[in-house]
Tab-separated table of C-alpha atoms in Angstrom:
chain	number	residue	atom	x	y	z
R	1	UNK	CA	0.000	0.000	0.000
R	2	UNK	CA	2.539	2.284	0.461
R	3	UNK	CA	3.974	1.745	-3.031
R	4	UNK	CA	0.053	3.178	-4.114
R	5	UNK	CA	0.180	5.695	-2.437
R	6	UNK	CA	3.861	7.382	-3.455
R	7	UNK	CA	3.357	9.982	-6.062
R	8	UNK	CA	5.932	11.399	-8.070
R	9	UNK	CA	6.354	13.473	-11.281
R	10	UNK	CA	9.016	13.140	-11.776
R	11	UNK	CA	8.571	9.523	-12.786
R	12	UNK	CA	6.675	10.071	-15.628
R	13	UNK	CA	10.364	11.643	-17.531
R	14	UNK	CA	11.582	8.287	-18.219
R	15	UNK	CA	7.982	8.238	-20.082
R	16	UNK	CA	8.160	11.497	-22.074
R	17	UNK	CA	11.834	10.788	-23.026
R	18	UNK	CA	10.565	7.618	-24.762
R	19	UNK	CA	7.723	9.949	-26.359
R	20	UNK	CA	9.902	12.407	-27.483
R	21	UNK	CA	12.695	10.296	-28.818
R	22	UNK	CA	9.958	8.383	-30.994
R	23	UNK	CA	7.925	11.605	-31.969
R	24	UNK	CA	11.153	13.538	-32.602
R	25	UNK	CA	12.472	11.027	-34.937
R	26	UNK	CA	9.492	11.178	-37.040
R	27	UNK	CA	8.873	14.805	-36.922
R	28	UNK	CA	12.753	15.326	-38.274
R	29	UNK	CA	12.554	12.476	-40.607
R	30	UNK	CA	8.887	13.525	-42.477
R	31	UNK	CA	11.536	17.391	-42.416
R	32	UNK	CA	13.875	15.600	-44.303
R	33	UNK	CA	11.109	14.132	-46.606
R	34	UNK	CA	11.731	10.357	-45.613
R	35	UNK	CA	8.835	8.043	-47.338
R	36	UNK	CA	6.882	6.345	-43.279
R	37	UNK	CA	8.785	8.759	-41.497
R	38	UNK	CA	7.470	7.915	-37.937
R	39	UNK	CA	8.355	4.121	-38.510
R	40	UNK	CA	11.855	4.493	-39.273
R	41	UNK	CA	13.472	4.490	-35.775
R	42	UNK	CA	12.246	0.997	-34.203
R	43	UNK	CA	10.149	1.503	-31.173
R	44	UNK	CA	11.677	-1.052	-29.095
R	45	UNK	CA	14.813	1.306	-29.485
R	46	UNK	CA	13.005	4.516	-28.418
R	47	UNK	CA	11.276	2.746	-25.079
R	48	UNK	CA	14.777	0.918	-24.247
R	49	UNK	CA	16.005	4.209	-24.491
R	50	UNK	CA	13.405	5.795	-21.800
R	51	UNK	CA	14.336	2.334	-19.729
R	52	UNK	CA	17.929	3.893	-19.575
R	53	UNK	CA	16.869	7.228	-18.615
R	54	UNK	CA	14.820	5.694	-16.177
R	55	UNK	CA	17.897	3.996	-14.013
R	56	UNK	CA	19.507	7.526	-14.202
R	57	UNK	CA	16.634	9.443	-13.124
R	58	UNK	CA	14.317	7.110	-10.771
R	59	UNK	CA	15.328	7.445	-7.366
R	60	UNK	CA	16.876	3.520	-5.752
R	61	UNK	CA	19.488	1.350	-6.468
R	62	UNK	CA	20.526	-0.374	-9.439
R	63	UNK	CA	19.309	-3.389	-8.105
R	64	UNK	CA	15.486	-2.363	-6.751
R	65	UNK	CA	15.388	-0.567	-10.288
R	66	UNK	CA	16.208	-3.828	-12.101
R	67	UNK	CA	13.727	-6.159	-10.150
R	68	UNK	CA	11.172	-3.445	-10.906
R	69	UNK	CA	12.032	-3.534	-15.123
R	70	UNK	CA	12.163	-7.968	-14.810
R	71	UNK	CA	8.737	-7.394	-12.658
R	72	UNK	CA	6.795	-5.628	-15.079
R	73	UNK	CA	9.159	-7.815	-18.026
R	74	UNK	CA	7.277	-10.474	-17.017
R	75	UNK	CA	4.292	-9.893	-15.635
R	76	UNK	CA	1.703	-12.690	-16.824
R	77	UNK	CA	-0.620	-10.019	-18.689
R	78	UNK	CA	2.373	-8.870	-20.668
R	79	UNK	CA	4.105	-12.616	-21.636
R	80	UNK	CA	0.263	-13.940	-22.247
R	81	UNK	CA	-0.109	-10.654	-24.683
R	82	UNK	CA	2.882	-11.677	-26.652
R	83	UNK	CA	2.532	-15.260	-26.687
R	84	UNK	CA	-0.738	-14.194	-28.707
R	85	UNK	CA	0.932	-11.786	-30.736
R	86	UNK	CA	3.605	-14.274	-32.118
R	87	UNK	CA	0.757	-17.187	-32.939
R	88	UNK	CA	-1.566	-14.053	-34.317
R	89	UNK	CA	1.478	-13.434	-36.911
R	90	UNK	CA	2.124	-16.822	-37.889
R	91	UNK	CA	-1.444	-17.594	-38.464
R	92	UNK	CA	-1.771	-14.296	-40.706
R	93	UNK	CA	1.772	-15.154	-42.273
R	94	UNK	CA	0.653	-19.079	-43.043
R	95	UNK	CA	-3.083	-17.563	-44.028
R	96	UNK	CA	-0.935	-15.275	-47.041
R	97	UNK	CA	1.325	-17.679	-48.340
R	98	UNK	CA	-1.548	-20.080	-49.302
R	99	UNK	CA	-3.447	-17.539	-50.704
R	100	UNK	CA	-6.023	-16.637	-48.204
R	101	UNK	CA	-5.984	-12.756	-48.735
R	102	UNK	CA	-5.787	-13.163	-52.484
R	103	UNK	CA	-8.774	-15.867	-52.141
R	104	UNK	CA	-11.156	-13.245	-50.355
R	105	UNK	CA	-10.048	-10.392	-52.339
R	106	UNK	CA	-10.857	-12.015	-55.343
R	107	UNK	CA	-13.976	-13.683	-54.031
R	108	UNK	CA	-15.857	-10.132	-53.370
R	109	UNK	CA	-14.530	-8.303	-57.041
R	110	UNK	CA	-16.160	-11.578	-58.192
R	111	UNK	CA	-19.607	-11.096	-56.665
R	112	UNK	CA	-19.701	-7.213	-56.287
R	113	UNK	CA	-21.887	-5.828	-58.987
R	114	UNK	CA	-19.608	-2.977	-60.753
R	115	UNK	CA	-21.979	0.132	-59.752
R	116	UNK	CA	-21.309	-1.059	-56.429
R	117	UNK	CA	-17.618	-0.654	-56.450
R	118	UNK	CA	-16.402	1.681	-53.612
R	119	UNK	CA	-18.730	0.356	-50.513
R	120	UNK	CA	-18.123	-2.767	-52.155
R	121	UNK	CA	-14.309	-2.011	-51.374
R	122	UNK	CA	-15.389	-1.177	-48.519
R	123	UNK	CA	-16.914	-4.117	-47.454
R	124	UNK	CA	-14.087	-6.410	-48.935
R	125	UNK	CA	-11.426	-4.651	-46.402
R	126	UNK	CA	-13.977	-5.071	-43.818
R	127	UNK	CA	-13.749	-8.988	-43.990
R	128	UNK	CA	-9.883	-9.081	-44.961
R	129	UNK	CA	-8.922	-7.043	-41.734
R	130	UNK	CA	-10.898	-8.435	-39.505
R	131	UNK	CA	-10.010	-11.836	-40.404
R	132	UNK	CA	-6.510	-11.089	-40.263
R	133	UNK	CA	-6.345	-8.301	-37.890
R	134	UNK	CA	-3.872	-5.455	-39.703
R	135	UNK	CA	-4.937	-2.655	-41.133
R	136	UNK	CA	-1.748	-2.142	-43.054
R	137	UNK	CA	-1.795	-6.182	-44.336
R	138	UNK	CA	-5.344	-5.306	-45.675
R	139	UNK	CA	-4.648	-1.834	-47.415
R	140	UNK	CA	-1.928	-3.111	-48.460
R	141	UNK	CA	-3.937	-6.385	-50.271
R	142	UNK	CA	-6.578	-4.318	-51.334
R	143	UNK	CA	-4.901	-0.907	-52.021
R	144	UNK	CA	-3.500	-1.305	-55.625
R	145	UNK	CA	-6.973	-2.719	-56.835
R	146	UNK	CA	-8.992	0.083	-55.375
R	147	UNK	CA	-7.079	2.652	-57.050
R	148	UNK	CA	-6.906	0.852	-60.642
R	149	UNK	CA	-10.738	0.261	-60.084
R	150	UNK	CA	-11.340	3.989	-59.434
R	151	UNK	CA	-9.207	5.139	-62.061
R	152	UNK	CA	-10.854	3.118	-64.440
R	153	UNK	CA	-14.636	4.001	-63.797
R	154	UNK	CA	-14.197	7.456	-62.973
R	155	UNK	CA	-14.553	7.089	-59.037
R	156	UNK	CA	-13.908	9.870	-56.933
R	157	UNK	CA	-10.105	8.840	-55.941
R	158	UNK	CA	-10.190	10.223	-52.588
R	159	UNK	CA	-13.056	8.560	-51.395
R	160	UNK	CA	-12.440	5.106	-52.986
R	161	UNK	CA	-9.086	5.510	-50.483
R	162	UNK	CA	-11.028	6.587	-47.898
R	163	UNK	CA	-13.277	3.661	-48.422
R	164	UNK	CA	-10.434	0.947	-47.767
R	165	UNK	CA	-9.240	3.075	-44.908
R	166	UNK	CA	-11.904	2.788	-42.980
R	167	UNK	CA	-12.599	-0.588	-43.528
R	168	UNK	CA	-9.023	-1.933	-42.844
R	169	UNK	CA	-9.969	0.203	-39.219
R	170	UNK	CA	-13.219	-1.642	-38.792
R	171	UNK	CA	-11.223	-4.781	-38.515
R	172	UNK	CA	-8.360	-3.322	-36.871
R	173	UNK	CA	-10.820	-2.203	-34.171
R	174	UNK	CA	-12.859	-5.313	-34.120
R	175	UNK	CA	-10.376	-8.357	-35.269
R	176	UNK	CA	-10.209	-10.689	-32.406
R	177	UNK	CA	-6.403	-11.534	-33.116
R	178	UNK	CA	-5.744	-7.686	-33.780
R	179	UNK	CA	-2.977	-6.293	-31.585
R	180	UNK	CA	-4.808	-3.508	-30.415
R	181	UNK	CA	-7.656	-5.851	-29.352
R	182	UNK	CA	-4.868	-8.290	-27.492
R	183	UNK	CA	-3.489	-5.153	-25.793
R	184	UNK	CA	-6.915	-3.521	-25.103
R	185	UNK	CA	-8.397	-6.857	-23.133
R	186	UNK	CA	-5.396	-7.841	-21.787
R	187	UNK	CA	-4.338	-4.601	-19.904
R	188	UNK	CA	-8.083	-4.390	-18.929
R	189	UNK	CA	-8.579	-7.927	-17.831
R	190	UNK	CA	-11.739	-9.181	-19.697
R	191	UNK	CA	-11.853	-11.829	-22.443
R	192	UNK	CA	-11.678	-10.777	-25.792
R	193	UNK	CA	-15.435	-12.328	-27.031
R	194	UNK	CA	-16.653	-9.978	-24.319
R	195	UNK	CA	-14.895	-6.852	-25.822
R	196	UNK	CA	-15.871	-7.794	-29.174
R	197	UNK	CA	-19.626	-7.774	-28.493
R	198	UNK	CA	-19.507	-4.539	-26.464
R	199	UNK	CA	-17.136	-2.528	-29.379
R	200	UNK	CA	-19.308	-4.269	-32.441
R	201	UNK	CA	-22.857	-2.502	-30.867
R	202	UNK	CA	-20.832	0.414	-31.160
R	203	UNK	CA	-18.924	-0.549	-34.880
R	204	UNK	CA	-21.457	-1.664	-37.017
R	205	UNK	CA	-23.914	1.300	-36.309
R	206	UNK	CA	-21.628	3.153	-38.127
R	207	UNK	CA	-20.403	0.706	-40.742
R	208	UNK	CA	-23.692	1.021	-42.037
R	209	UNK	CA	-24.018	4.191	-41.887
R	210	UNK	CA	-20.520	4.315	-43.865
R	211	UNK	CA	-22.043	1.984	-46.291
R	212	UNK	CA	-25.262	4.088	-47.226
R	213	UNK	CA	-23.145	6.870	-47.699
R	214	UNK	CA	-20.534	5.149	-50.246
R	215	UNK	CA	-24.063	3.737	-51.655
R	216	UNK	CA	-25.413	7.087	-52.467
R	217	UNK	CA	-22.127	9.130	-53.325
R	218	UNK	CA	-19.667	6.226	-54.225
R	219	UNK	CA	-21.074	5.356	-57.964
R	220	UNK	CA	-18.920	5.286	-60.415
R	221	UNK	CA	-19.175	7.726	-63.894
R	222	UNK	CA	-18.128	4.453	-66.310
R	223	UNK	CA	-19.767	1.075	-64.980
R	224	UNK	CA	-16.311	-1.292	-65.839
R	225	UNK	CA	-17.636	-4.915	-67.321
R	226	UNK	CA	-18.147	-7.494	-64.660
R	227	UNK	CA	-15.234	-9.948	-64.626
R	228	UNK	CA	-14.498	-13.089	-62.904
R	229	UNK	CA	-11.453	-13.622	-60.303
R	230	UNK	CA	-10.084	-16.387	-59.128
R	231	UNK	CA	-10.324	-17.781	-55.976
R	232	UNK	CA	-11.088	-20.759	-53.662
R	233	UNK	CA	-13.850	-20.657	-50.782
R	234	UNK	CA	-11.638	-23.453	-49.045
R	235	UNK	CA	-8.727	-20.484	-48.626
R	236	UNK	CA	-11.194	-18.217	-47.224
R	237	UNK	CA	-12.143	-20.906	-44.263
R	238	UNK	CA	-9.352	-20.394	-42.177
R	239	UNK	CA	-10.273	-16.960	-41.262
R	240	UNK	CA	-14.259	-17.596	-40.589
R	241	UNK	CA	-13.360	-20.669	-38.441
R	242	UNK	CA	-10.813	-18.554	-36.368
R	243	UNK	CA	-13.544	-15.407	-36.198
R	244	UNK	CA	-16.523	-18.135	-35.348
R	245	UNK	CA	-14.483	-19.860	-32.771
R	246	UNK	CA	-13.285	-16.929	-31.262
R	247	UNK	CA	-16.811	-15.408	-30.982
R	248	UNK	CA	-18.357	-18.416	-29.440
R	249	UNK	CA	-15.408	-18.395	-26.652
R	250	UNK	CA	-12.996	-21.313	-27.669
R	251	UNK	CA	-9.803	-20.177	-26.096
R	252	UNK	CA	-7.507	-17.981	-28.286
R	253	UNK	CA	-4.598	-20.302	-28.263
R	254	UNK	CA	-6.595	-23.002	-29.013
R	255	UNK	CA	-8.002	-20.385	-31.814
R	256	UNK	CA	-4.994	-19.482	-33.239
R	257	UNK	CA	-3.129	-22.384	-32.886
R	258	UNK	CA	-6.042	-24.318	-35.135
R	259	UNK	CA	-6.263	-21.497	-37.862
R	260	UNK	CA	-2.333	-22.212	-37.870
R	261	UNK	CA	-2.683	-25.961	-38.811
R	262	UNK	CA	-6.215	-26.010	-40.991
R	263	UNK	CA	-4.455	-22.762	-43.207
R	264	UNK	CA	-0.878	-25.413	-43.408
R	265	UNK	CA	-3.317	-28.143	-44.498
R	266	UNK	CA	-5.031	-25.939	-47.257
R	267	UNK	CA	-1.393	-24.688	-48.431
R	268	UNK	CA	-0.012	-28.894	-48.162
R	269	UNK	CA	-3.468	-29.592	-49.924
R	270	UNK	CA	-2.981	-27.108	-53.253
R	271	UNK	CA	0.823	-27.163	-53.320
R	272	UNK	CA	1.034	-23.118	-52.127
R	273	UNK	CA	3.082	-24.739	-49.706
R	274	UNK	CA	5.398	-27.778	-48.375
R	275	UNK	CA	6.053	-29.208	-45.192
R	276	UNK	CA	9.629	-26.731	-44.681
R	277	UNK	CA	7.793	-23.765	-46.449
R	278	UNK	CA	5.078	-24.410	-43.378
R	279	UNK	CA	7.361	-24.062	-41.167
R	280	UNK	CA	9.707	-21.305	-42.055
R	281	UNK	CA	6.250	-19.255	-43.019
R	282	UNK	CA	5.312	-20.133	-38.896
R	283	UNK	CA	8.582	-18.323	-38.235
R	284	UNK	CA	8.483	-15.784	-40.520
R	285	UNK	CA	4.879	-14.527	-38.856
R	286	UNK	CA	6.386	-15.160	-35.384
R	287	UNK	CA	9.542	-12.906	-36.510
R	288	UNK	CA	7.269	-10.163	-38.398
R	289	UNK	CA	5.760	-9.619	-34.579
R	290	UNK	CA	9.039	-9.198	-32.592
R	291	UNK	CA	9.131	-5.514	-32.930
R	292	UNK	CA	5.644	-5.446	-31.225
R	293	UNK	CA	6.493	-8.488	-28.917
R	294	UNK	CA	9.773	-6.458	-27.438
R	295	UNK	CA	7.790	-3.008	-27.297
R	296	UNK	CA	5.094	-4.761	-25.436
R	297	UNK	CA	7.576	-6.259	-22.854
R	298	UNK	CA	10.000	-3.458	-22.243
R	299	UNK	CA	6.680	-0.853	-21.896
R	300	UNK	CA	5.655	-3.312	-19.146
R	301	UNK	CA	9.089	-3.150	-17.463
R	302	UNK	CA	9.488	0.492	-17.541
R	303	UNK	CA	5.431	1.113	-16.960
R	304	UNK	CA	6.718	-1.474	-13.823
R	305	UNK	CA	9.447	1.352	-12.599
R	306	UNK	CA	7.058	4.338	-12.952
R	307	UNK	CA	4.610	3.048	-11.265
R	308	UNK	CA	6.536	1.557	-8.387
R	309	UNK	CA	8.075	5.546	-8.323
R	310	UNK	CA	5.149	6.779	-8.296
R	311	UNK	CA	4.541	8.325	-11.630
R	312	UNK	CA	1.104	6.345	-12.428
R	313	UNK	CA	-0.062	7.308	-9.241
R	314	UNK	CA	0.786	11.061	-9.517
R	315	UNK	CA	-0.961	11.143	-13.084
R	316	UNK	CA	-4.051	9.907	-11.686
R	317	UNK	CA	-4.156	11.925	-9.196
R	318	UNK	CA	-3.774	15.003	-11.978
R	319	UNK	CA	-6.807	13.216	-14.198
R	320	UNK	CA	-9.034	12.759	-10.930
R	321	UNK	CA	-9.295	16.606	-10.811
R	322	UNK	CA	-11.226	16.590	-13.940
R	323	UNK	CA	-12.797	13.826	-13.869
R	324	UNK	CA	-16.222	13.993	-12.056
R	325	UNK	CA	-17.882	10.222	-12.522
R	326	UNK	CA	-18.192	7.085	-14.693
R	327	UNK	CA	-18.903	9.476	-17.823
R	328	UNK	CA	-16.462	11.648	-17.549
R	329	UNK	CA	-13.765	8.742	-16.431
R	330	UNK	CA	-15.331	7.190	-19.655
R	331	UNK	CA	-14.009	10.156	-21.782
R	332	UNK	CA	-10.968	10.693	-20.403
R	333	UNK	CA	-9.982	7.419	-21.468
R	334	UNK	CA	-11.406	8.086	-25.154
R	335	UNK	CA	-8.995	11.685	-24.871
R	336	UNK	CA	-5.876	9.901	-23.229
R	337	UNK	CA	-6.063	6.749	-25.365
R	338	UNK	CA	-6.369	9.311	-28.915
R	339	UNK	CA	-3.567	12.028	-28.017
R	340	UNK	CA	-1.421	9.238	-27.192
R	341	UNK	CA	-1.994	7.644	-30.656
R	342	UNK	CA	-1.609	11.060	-31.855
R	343	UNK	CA	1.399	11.552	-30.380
R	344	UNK	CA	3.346	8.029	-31.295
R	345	UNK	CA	1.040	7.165	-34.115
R	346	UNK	CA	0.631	3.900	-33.169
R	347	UNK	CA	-2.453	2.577	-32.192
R	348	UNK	CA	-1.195	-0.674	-30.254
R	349	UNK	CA	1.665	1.739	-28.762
R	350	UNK	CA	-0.645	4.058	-27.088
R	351	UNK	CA	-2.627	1.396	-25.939
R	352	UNK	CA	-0.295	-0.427	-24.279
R	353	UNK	CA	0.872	2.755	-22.693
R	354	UNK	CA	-2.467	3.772	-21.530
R	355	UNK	CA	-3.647	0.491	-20.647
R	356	UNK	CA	-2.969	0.519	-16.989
R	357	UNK	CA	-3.871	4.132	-16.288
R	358	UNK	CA	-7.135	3.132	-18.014
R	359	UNK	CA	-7.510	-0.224	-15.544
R	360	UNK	CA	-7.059	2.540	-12.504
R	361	UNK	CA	-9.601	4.560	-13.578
R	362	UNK	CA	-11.988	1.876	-14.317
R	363	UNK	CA	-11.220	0.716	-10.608
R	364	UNK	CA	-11.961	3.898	-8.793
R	365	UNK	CA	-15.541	5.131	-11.147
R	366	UNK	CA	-16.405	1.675	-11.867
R	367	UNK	CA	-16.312	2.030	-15.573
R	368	UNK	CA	-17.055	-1.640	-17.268
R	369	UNK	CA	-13.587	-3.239	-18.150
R	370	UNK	CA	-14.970	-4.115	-21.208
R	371	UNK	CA	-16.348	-0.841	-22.415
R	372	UNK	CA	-12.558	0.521	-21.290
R	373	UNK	CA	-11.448	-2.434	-23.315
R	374	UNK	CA	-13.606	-1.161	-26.506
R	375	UNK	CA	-12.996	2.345	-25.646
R	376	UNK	CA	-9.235	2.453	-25.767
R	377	UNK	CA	-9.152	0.062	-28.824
R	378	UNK	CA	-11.527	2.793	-30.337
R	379	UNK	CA	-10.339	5.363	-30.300
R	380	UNK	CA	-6.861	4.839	-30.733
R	381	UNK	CA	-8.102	2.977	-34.126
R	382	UNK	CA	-10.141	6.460	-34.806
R	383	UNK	CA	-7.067	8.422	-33.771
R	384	UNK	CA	-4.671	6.417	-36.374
R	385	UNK	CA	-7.031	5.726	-39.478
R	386	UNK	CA	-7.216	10.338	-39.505
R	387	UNK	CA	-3.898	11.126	-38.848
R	388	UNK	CA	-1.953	11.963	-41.837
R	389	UNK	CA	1.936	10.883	-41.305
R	390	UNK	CA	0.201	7.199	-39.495
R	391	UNK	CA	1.015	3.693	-41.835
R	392	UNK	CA	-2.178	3.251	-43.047
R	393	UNK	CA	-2.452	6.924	-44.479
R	394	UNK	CA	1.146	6.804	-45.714
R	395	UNK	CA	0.663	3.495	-47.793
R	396	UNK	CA	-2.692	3.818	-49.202
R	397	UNK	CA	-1.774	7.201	-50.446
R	398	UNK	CA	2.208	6.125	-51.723
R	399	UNK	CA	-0.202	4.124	-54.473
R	400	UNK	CA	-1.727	6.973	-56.207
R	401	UNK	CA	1.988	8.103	-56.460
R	402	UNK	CA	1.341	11.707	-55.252
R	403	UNK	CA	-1.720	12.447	-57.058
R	404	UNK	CA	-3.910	12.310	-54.012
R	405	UNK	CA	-2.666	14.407	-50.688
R	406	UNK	CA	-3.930	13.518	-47.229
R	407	UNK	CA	-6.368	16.426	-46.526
R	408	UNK	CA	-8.084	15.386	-49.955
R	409	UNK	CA	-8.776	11.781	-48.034
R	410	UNK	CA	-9.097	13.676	-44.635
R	411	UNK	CA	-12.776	14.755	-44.858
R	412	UNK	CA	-14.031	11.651	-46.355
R	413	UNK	CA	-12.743	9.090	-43.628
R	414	UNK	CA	-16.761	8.513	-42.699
R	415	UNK	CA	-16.228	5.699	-40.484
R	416	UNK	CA	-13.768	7.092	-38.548
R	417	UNK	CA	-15.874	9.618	-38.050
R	418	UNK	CA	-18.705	7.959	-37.287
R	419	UNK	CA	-17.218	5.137	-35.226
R	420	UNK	CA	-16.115	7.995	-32.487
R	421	UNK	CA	-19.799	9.921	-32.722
R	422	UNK	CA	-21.182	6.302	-32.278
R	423	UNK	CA	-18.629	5.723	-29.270
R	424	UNK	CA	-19.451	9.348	-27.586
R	425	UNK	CA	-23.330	8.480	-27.948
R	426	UNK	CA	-22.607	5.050	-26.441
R	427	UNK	CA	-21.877	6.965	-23.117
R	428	UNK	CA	-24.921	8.851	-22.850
R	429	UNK	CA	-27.138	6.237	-24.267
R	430	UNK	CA	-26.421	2.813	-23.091
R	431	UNK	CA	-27.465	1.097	-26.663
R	432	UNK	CA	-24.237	-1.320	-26.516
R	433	UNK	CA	-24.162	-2.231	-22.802
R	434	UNK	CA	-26.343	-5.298	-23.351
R	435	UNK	CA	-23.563	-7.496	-22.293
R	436	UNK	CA	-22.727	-5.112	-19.374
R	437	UNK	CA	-26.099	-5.552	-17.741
R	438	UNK	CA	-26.687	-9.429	-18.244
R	439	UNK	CA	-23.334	-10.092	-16.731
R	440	UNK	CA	-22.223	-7.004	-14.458
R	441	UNK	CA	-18.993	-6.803	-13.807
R	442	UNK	CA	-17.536	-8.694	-10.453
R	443	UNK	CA	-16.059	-5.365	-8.553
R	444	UNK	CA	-15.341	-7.744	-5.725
R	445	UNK	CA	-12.965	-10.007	-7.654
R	446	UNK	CA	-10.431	-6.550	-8.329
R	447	UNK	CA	-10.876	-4.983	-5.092
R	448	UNK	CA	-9.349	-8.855	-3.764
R	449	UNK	CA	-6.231	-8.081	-6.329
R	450	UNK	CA	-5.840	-4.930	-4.413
C-alpha cells in the first residue's frame, strides 16, 4: 500500500523521453522528406532508451530498479499478450502464403456488382482485416486494386481511399487476433469475445451508416464490365473458423493455434506450400511480430518502474481533478487513449501505454472493463485511421503516387468519423451495454487483487 500511495512526477520523464525520442524522430525524418517517417526508428529502441533514462533518473538502487524492469518484463498479462501476438502473426503469415488474402479479395470483385464498387471495397477490407487483424496487411492487399478500379470508372479517388481506410480500421478495431484488441483486453482484464460484443454494438452502427453513404455518393461515372477472379472458398475458411471460434469463446490459443494448422493443411493440400515452407512461413509470422512483442515487454518493465516511483499514481491523481464520474472517467480514457496515438502514431503503442492508467480509472468510477477495453481500442483505431503521417495513411496514399494528398482523403474518412460519434453516444445512451447488464462486472474479484 505504500507503493500506491507514493506519487511522483518526476517519474513520468523516463515516459516522455521515450515519447519524445519516438515523436522527434518522425517529426525530423517527415523534415527531411523520408517516405513512413514515424516508422523508421524501431520503437523497441526509443522505449529501451526511456528504460535507460529511467535507471539515471528514478530514485533507488541499481538493483530495486532492475527487479522493478524484470517485474513488469514479465508480468503474466504482458508474456500472455505476446505469446498471442507471435501465434496471431504466424497464423496471418501461413493464411498469405496459401493464398487466403488473395482468395477473399478475389472472391468479393467476383460477386460485387460494378456500380457497387467503392462500398463494395469497402466491405471487402472489412472482412480481410478483420479476419486477419492489420490494417496495413489489408490496405496493403486491397490498395493497388482500389485505385486501378477507381481510375478506371471514374470514381472519386479520394473517397475510394477513404473507403479501404476505414474498412481496414473496422477490422483493426474489431479483429479478435488484432494487436490492439490483445493489448486492449489484456491490460483491462476481460476476455476478448466480451470486448468484441460490447465494441461491435458500437462498430457496425456506423459501418452502415458508412455503407449508405458510399451507396449514395460512391457510384462510379463508367460502370467497368463485370469480370471473374479467381479464388477458392476453401482459402477463405481459415479466417471464418478462427472469427466463429473466437466469438463463441474457444480459447484464443486453441483459436490461433487451429487457424495455424487447418491454413498449413489448405497450403499442403494445393501445393502453395510444403512441409519446410510451413514451417519457415510459422517463423516468418512469429519474426514479423518481434518488434511489437519487445515493445510490449519493455513498456511493461518500464510502466513497472514508474509506477513503483510513483509516476502512475501522480498522473491519476492530476486526471481525478477533472474527472467527475463514470462518464467523464469514460471520456478521459477516449482523450488519453487518442492524443497518445496522436502523439506516437501507433495505435497498439498508445494502448499499451495507456492500458494501466485506463484499468485505474476503471477501478476507482467503476467504468465496465470491457467498455474501457472497446474504448481504448476505439479510439486509438479512430485516432490512427485520420492522422496523416500514421502507416495506413502513408501506404494507401504512396499508391496513387502523389496524385492524391492527405487532406483530400481527410474529410471523407466517414467511419472514422462515425465510429467515435457512435462511441461518444454510447456513453450517454447505453445502446451497446447489453452485455454489461446481463453479466455485471464482479467489482469484488479486483478490489481482492488490491
Amino acid at each position: 500500500m505504500e507503493i500506491k500511495k507514493k506519487s511522483s512526477g518526476t517519474a513520468l520523464i523516463p515516459f516522455l523521453v521515450f515519447i519524445a525520442i519516438y515523436l522527434g524522430s518522425g517529426l525530423i525524418l517527415q523534415a527531411q522528406g523520408v517516405e513512413m517517417a514515424f516508422y523508421q526508428l524501431p520503437a523497441p529502441v526509443a522505449i529501451f532508451c526511456g528504460i535507460i533514462s529511467a535507471f539515471f533518473i528514478l530514485k533507488g538502487t541499481a538493483e530495486e530498479k532492475f527487479d522493478a524492469l524484470l517485474e513488469g518484463c514479465g508480468n503474466k498479462d504482458i508474456i500472455i499478450m505476446c505469446t498471442i501476438y507471435l501465434l496471431a502473426g504466424a497464423f496471418a503469415t501461413v493464411s498469405k502464403a496459401m493464398g487466403g488474402v488473395e482468395s477473399t479479395v478475389n472472391l468479393g470483385l467476383t460477386y460485387i456488382p460494378p456500380q457497387f464498387i467503392t462500398v463494395g471495397l469497402f466491405v471487402i477490407t472489412c472482412f480481410i482485416s478483420i479476419s486477419t487483424g492489420t490494417s496495413v496487411g489489408s490496405i496493403v492487399a486491397v490498395g493497388p486494386i482500389a485505385v486501378g478500379l477507381a481510375e478506371k470508372s471514374g470514381l472519386s479517388l479520394p473517397l475510394v481511399l477513404a473507403a479501404v481506410v476505414g474498412g481496414s480500421m473496422f477490422g483493426d478495431n474489431l479483429s479478435v487476433i488484432s494487436d490492439t484488441t490483445i493489448a486492449a483486453t489484456r491490460t483491462q482484464g476481460c476476455e476478448m469475445r466480451d470486448k468484441f460484443r460490447v465494441n461491435l454494438y458500437i462498430a457496425v452502427p456506423a459501418a452502415i451508416i458508412t455503407a449508405i453513404l458510399l451507396l449514395i455518393f460512391g457510384r462510379p461515372e463508367v460502370v467497368p464490365a463485370m469480370q471473374s477472379y479467381d479464388f477458392s472458398l476453401i482459402k477463405v475458411l481459415p479466417y471464418v473458423l478462427v472469427l466463429v471460434l473466437s466469438i463463441i469463446g474457444v480459447n484464443v490459443f486453441v483459436v490461433l493455434t487451429l487457424g495455424i494448422v487447418v491454413s498449413g493443411a489448405i497450403g499442403l493440400g494445393f501445393g502453395n506450400l510444403t512441409v519446410l515452407t510451413f514451417s519457415q512461413e510459422i517463423f516468418n509470422g512469429m519474426l514479423g511480430m518481434v518488434d511489437i512483442f519487445l515493445l510490449s515487454m519493455f513498456t511493461g518493465g518500464l510502466a513497472q518502474m514508474i509506477t513503483k516511483a510513483g509516476g502512475i499514481n501522480f498522473l491519476l491523481e492530476k486526471i481525478k481533478t477533472m474527472v467527475k464520474g463514470k462518464r467523464s472517467a469514460e471520456m478521459g480514457i477516449a482523450a488519453l487513449v487518442a492524443v497518445t496515438d496522436a502523439a506516437v502514431a501507433n495505435n497498439t503503442v498508445a494502448i499499451i501505454i495507456d492500458g494501466p492508467i485506463a484499468k485505474e480509472m476503471c477501478q476507482e468510477y467503476k467504468v465496465d472493463p470491457r467498455r474501457s477495453a472497446a474504448l481504448l481500442d476505439i479510439f486509438s483505431c479512430v485516432m490512427q485511421g485520420i492522422i496523416p503521417y500514421g502507416a495506413q495513411m502513408l501506404i494507401i496514399l504512396s499508391f496513387t503516387k502523389g496524385a492524391v494528398s492527405p487532406f483530400e482523403v481527410l474529410p471523407l474518412l466517414w467511419y472514422q468519423w462515425l465510429l467515435a460519434i457512435s462511441a461518444i453516444l454510447s456513453m450517454y445512451i447505453p445502446f451497446a451495454d447489453a452485455l454489461i447488464k446481463k453479466t455485471p462486472w464482479d467489482w469484488s474479484k479486483e478490489e481482492a487483487k488490491l
